[in-house]
mmCIF file of C-alpha atoms in Angstrom:
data_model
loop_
_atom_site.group_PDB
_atom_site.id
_atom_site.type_symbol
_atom_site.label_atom_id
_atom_site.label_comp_id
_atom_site.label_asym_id
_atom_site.label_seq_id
_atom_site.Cartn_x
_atom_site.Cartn_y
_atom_site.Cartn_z
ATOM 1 C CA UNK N 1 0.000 0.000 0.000
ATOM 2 C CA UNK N 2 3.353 2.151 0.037
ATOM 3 C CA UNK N 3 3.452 4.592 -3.158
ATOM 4 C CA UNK N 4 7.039 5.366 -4.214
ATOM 5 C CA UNK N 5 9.267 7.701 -2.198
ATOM 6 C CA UNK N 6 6.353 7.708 0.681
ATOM 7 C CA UNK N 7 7.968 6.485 4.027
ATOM 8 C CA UNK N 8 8.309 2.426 5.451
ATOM 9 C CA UNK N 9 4.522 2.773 7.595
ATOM 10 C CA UNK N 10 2.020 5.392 5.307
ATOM 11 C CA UNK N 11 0.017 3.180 3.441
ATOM 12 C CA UNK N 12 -1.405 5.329 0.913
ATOM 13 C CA UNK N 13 -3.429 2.339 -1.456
ATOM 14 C CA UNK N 14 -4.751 -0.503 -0.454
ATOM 15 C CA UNK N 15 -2.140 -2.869 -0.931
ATOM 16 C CA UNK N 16 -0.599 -6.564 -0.485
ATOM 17 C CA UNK N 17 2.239 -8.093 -0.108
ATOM 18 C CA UNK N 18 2.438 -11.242 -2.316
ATOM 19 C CA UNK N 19 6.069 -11.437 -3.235
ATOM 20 C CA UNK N 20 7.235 -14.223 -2.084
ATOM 21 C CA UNK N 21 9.020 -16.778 -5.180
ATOM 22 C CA UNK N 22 9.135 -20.200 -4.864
ATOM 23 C CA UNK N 23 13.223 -20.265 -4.154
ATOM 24 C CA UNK N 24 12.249 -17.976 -1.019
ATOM 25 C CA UNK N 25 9.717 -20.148 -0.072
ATOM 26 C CA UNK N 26 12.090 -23.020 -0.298
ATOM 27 C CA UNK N 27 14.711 -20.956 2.182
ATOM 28 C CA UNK N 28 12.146 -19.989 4.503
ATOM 29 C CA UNK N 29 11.225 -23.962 4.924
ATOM 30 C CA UNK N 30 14.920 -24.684 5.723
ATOM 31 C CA UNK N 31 14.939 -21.718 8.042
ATOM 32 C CA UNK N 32 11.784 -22.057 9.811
ATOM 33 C CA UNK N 33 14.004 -25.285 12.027
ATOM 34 C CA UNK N 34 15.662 -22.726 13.873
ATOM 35 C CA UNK N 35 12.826 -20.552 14.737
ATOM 36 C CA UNK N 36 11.902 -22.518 18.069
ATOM 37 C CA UNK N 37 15.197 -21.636 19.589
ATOM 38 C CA UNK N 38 15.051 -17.828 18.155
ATOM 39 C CA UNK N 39 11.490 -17.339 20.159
ATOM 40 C CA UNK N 40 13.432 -18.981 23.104
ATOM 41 C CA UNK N 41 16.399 -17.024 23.419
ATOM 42 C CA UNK N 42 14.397 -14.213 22.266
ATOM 43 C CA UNK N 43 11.601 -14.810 25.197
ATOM 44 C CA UNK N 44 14.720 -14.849 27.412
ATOM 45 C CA UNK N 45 16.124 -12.027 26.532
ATOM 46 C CA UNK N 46 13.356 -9.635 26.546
ATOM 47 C CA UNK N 47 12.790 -11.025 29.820
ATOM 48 C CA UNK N 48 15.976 -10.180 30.922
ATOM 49 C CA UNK N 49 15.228 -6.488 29.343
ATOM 50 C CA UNK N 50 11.880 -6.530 31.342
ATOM 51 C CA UNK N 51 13.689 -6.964 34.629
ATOM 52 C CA UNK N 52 15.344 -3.580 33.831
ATOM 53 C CA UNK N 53 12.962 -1.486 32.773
ATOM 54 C CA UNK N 54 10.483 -2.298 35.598
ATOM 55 C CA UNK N 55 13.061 -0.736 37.798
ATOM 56 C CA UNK N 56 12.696 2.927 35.748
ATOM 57 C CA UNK N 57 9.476 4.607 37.258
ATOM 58 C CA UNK N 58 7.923 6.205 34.273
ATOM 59 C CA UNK N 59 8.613 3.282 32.007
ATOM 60 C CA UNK N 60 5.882 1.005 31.075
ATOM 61 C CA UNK N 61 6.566 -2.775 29.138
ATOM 62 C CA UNK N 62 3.411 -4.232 27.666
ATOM 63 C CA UNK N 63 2.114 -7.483 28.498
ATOM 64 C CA UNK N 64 0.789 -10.349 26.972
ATOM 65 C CA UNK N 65 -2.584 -10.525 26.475
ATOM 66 C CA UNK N 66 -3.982 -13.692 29.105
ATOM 67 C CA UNK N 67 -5.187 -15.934 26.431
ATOM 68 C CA UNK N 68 -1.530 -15.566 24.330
ATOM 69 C CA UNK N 69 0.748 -18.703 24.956
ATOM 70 C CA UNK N 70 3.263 -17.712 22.966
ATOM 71 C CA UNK N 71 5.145 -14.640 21.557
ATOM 72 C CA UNK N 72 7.411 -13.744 18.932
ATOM 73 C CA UNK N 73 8.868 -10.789 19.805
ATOM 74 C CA UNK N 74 9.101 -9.281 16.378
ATOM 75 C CA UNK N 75 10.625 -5.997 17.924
ATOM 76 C CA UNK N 76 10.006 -5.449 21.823
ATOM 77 C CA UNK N 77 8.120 -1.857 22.536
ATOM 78 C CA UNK N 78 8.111 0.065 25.562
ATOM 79 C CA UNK N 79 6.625 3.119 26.651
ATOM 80 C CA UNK N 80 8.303 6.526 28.400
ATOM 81 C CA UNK N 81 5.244 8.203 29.855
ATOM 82 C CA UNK N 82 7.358 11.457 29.677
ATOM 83 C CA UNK N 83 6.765 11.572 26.141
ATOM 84 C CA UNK N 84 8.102 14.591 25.122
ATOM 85 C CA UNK N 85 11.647 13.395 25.441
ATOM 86 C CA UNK N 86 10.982 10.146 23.085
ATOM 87 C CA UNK N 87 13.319 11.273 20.725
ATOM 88 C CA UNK N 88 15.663 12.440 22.854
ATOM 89 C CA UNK N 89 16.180 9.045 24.219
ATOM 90 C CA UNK N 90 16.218 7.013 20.977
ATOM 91 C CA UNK N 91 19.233 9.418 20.261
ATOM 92 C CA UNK N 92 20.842 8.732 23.547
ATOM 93 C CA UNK N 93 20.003 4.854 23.218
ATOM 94 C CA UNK N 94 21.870 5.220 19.742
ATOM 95 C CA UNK N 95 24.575 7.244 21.134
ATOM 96 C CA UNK N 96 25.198 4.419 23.522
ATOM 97 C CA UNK N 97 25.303 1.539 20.585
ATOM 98 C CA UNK N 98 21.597 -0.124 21.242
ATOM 99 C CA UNK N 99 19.707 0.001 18.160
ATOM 100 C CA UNK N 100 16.284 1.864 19.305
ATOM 101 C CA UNK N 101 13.775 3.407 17.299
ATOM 102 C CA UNK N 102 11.065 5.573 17.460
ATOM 103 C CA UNK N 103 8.239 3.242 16.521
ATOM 104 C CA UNK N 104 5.116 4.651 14.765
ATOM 105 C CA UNK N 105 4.851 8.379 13.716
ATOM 106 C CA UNK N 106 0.559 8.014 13.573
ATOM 107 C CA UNK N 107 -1.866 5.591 13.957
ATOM 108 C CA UNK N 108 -2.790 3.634 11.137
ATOM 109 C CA UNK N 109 -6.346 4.916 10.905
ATOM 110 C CA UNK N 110 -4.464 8.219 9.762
ATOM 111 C CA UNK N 111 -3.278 6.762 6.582
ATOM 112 C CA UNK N 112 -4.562 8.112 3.591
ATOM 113 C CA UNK N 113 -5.793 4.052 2.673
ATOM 114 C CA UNK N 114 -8.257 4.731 5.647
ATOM 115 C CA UNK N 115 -8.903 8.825 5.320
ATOM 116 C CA UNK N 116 -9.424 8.442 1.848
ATOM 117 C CA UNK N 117 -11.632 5.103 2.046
ATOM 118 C CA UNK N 118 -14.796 7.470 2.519
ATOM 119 C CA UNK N 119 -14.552 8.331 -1.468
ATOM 120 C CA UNK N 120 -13.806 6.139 -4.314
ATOM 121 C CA UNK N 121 -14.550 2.773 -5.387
ATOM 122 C CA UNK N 122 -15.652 0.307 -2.755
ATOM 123 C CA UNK N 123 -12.373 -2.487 -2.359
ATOM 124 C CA UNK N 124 -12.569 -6.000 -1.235
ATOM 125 C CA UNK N 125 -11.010 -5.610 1.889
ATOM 126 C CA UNK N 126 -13.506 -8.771 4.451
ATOM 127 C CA UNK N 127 -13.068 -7.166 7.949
ATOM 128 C CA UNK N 128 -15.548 -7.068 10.455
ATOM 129 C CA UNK N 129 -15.776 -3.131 9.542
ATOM 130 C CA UNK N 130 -15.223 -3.682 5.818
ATOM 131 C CA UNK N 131 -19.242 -2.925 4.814
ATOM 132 C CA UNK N 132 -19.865 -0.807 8.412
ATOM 133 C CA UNK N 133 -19.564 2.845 6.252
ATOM 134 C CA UNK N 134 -16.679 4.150 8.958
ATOM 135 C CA UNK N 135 -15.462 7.512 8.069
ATOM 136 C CA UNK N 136 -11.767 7.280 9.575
ATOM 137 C CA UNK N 137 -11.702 10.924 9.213
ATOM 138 C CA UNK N 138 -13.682 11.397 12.485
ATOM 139 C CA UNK N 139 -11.982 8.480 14.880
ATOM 140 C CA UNK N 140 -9.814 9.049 17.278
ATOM 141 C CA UNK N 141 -8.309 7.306 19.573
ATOM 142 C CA UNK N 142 -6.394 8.634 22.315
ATOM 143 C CA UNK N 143 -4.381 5.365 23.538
ATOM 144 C CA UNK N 144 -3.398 4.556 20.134
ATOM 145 C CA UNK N 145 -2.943 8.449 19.602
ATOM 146 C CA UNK N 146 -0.619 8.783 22.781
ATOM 147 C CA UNK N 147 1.367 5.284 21.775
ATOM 148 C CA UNK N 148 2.530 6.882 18.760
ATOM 149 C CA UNK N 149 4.357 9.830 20.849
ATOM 150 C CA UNK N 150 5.669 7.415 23.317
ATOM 151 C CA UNK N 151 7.029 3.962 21.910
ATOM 152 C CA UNK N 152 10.308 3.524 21.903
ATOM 153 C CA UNK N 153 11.138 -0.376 19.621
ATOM 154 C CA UNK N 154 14.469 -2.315 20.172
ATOM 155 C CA UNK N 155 14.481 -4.627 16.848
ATOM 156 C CA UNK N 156 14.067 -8.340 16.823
ATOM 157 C CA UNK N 157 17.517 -9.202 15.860
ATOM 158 C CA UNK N 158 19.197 -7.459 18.477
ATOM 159 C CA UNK N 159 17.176 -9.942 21.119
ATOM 160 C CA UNK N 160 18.947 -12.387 18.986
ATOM 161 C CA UNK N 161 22.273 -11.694 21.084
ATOM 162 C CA UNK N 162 24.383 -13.315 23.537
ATOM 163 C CA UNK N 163 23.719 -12.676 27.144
ATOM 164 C CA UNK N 164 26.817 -10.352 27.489
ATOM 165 C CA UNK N 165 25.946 -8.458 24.363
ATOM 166 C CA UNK N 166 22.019 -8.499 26.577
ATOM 167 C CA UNK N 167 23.845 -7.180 30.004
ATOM 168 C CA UNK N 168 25.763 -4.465 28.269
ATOM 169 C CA UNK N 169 22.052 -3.638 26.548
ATOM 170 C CA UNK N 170 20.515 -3.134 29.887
ATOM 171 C CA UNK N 171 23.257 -1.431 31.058
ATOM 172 C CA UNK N 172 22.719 1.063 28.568
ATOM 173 C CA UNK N 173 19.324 1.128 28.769
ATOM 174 C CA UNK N 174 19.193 1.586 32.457
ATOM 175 C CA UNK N 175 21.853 4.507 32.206
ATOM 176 C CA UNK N 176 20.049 6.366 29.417
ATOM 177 C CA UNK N 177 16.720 5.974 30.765
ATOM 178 C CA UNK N 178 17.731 6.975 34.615
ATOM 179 C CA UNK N 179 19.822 9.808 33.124
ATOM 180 C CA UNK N 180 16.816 11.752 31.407
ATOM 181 C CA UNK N 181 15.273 11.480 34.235
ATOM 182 C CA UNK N 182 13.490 8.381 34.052
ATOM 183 C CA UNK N 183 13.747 7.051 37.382
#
């Protein structure tokens, strides 16, 4: 849903993502054996990350919703309630070597797929609100709204790492984060 030169989360059309070849598909098969142990390690690691951050006050981790059983941990997301210093601390967690990043700029009802769906020809999106007539130009949402100023993501690969690369993570994490005033 991307048109060219927009950036990696507006969705502009609706869109798919269909381009996977056979000779990817065939990699992904041989690769899927080791995704057991990457959720592991990865489950331990953010774990380890968790411990941290529920020492820093005005931090908040999310949790897992009570009927999950199991998580991937695509990227792990935390919130700084102060958020007006978001981007002051991705810079300082980047300063300090951990890969951080902002997370979303807007919620993805403010993508011109969704402010935009009110005109033009109907699509064959099947969702529960495909055939409901919402006009996504009048909903808001303040959690998701307030999420967007506040997330801060640390990327799935780095919970890939080895549990020294981890410490010096939450080392840096826990300086950064205490040192803006975070505690």
């Amino acid at each position: 849903g991307r048109t060219k030169g927009s950036a990696w989360y507006d969705h502009d059309v609706l869109g798919s993502n269909l381009r996977i070849t056979e000779f990817q598909a065939a990699i992904l098969s041989a690769q899927l054996a080791r995704l057991p142990g990457q959720i592991e390690r990865r489950d331990e690691n953010v774990n380890l990350l968790d411990q941290v951050l529920a020492e820093i006050e005005s931090v908040q981790t999310l949790a897992d919703a009570p009927d999950m059983n199991r998580r991937s941990h695509h990227m792990h997301i935390f919130r700084c309630r102060e958020a007006s210093d978001r981007d002051d601390i991705v810079a300082a967690l980047n300063d300090e070597g951990i890969p951080a990043l902002a997370g979303w700029y807007r919620p993805l009802y403010k993508n011109a797929v969704f402010q935009n769906a009110h005109q033009g020809p109907a699509h064959g999106v099947i969702s529960p609100l495909a055939a409901k007539n919402v006009d996504y130009r009048d909903v808001v949402c303040q959690v998701c709204e307030q999420v967007c100023q506040d997330a801060i993501w640390i990327p799935q690969y780095v919970l890939l790492a080895d549990r020294p690369q981890i410490d010096g993570l939450c080392e840096g994490l826990r300086t950064v984060l205490l040192s803006a005033g975070h505690g």
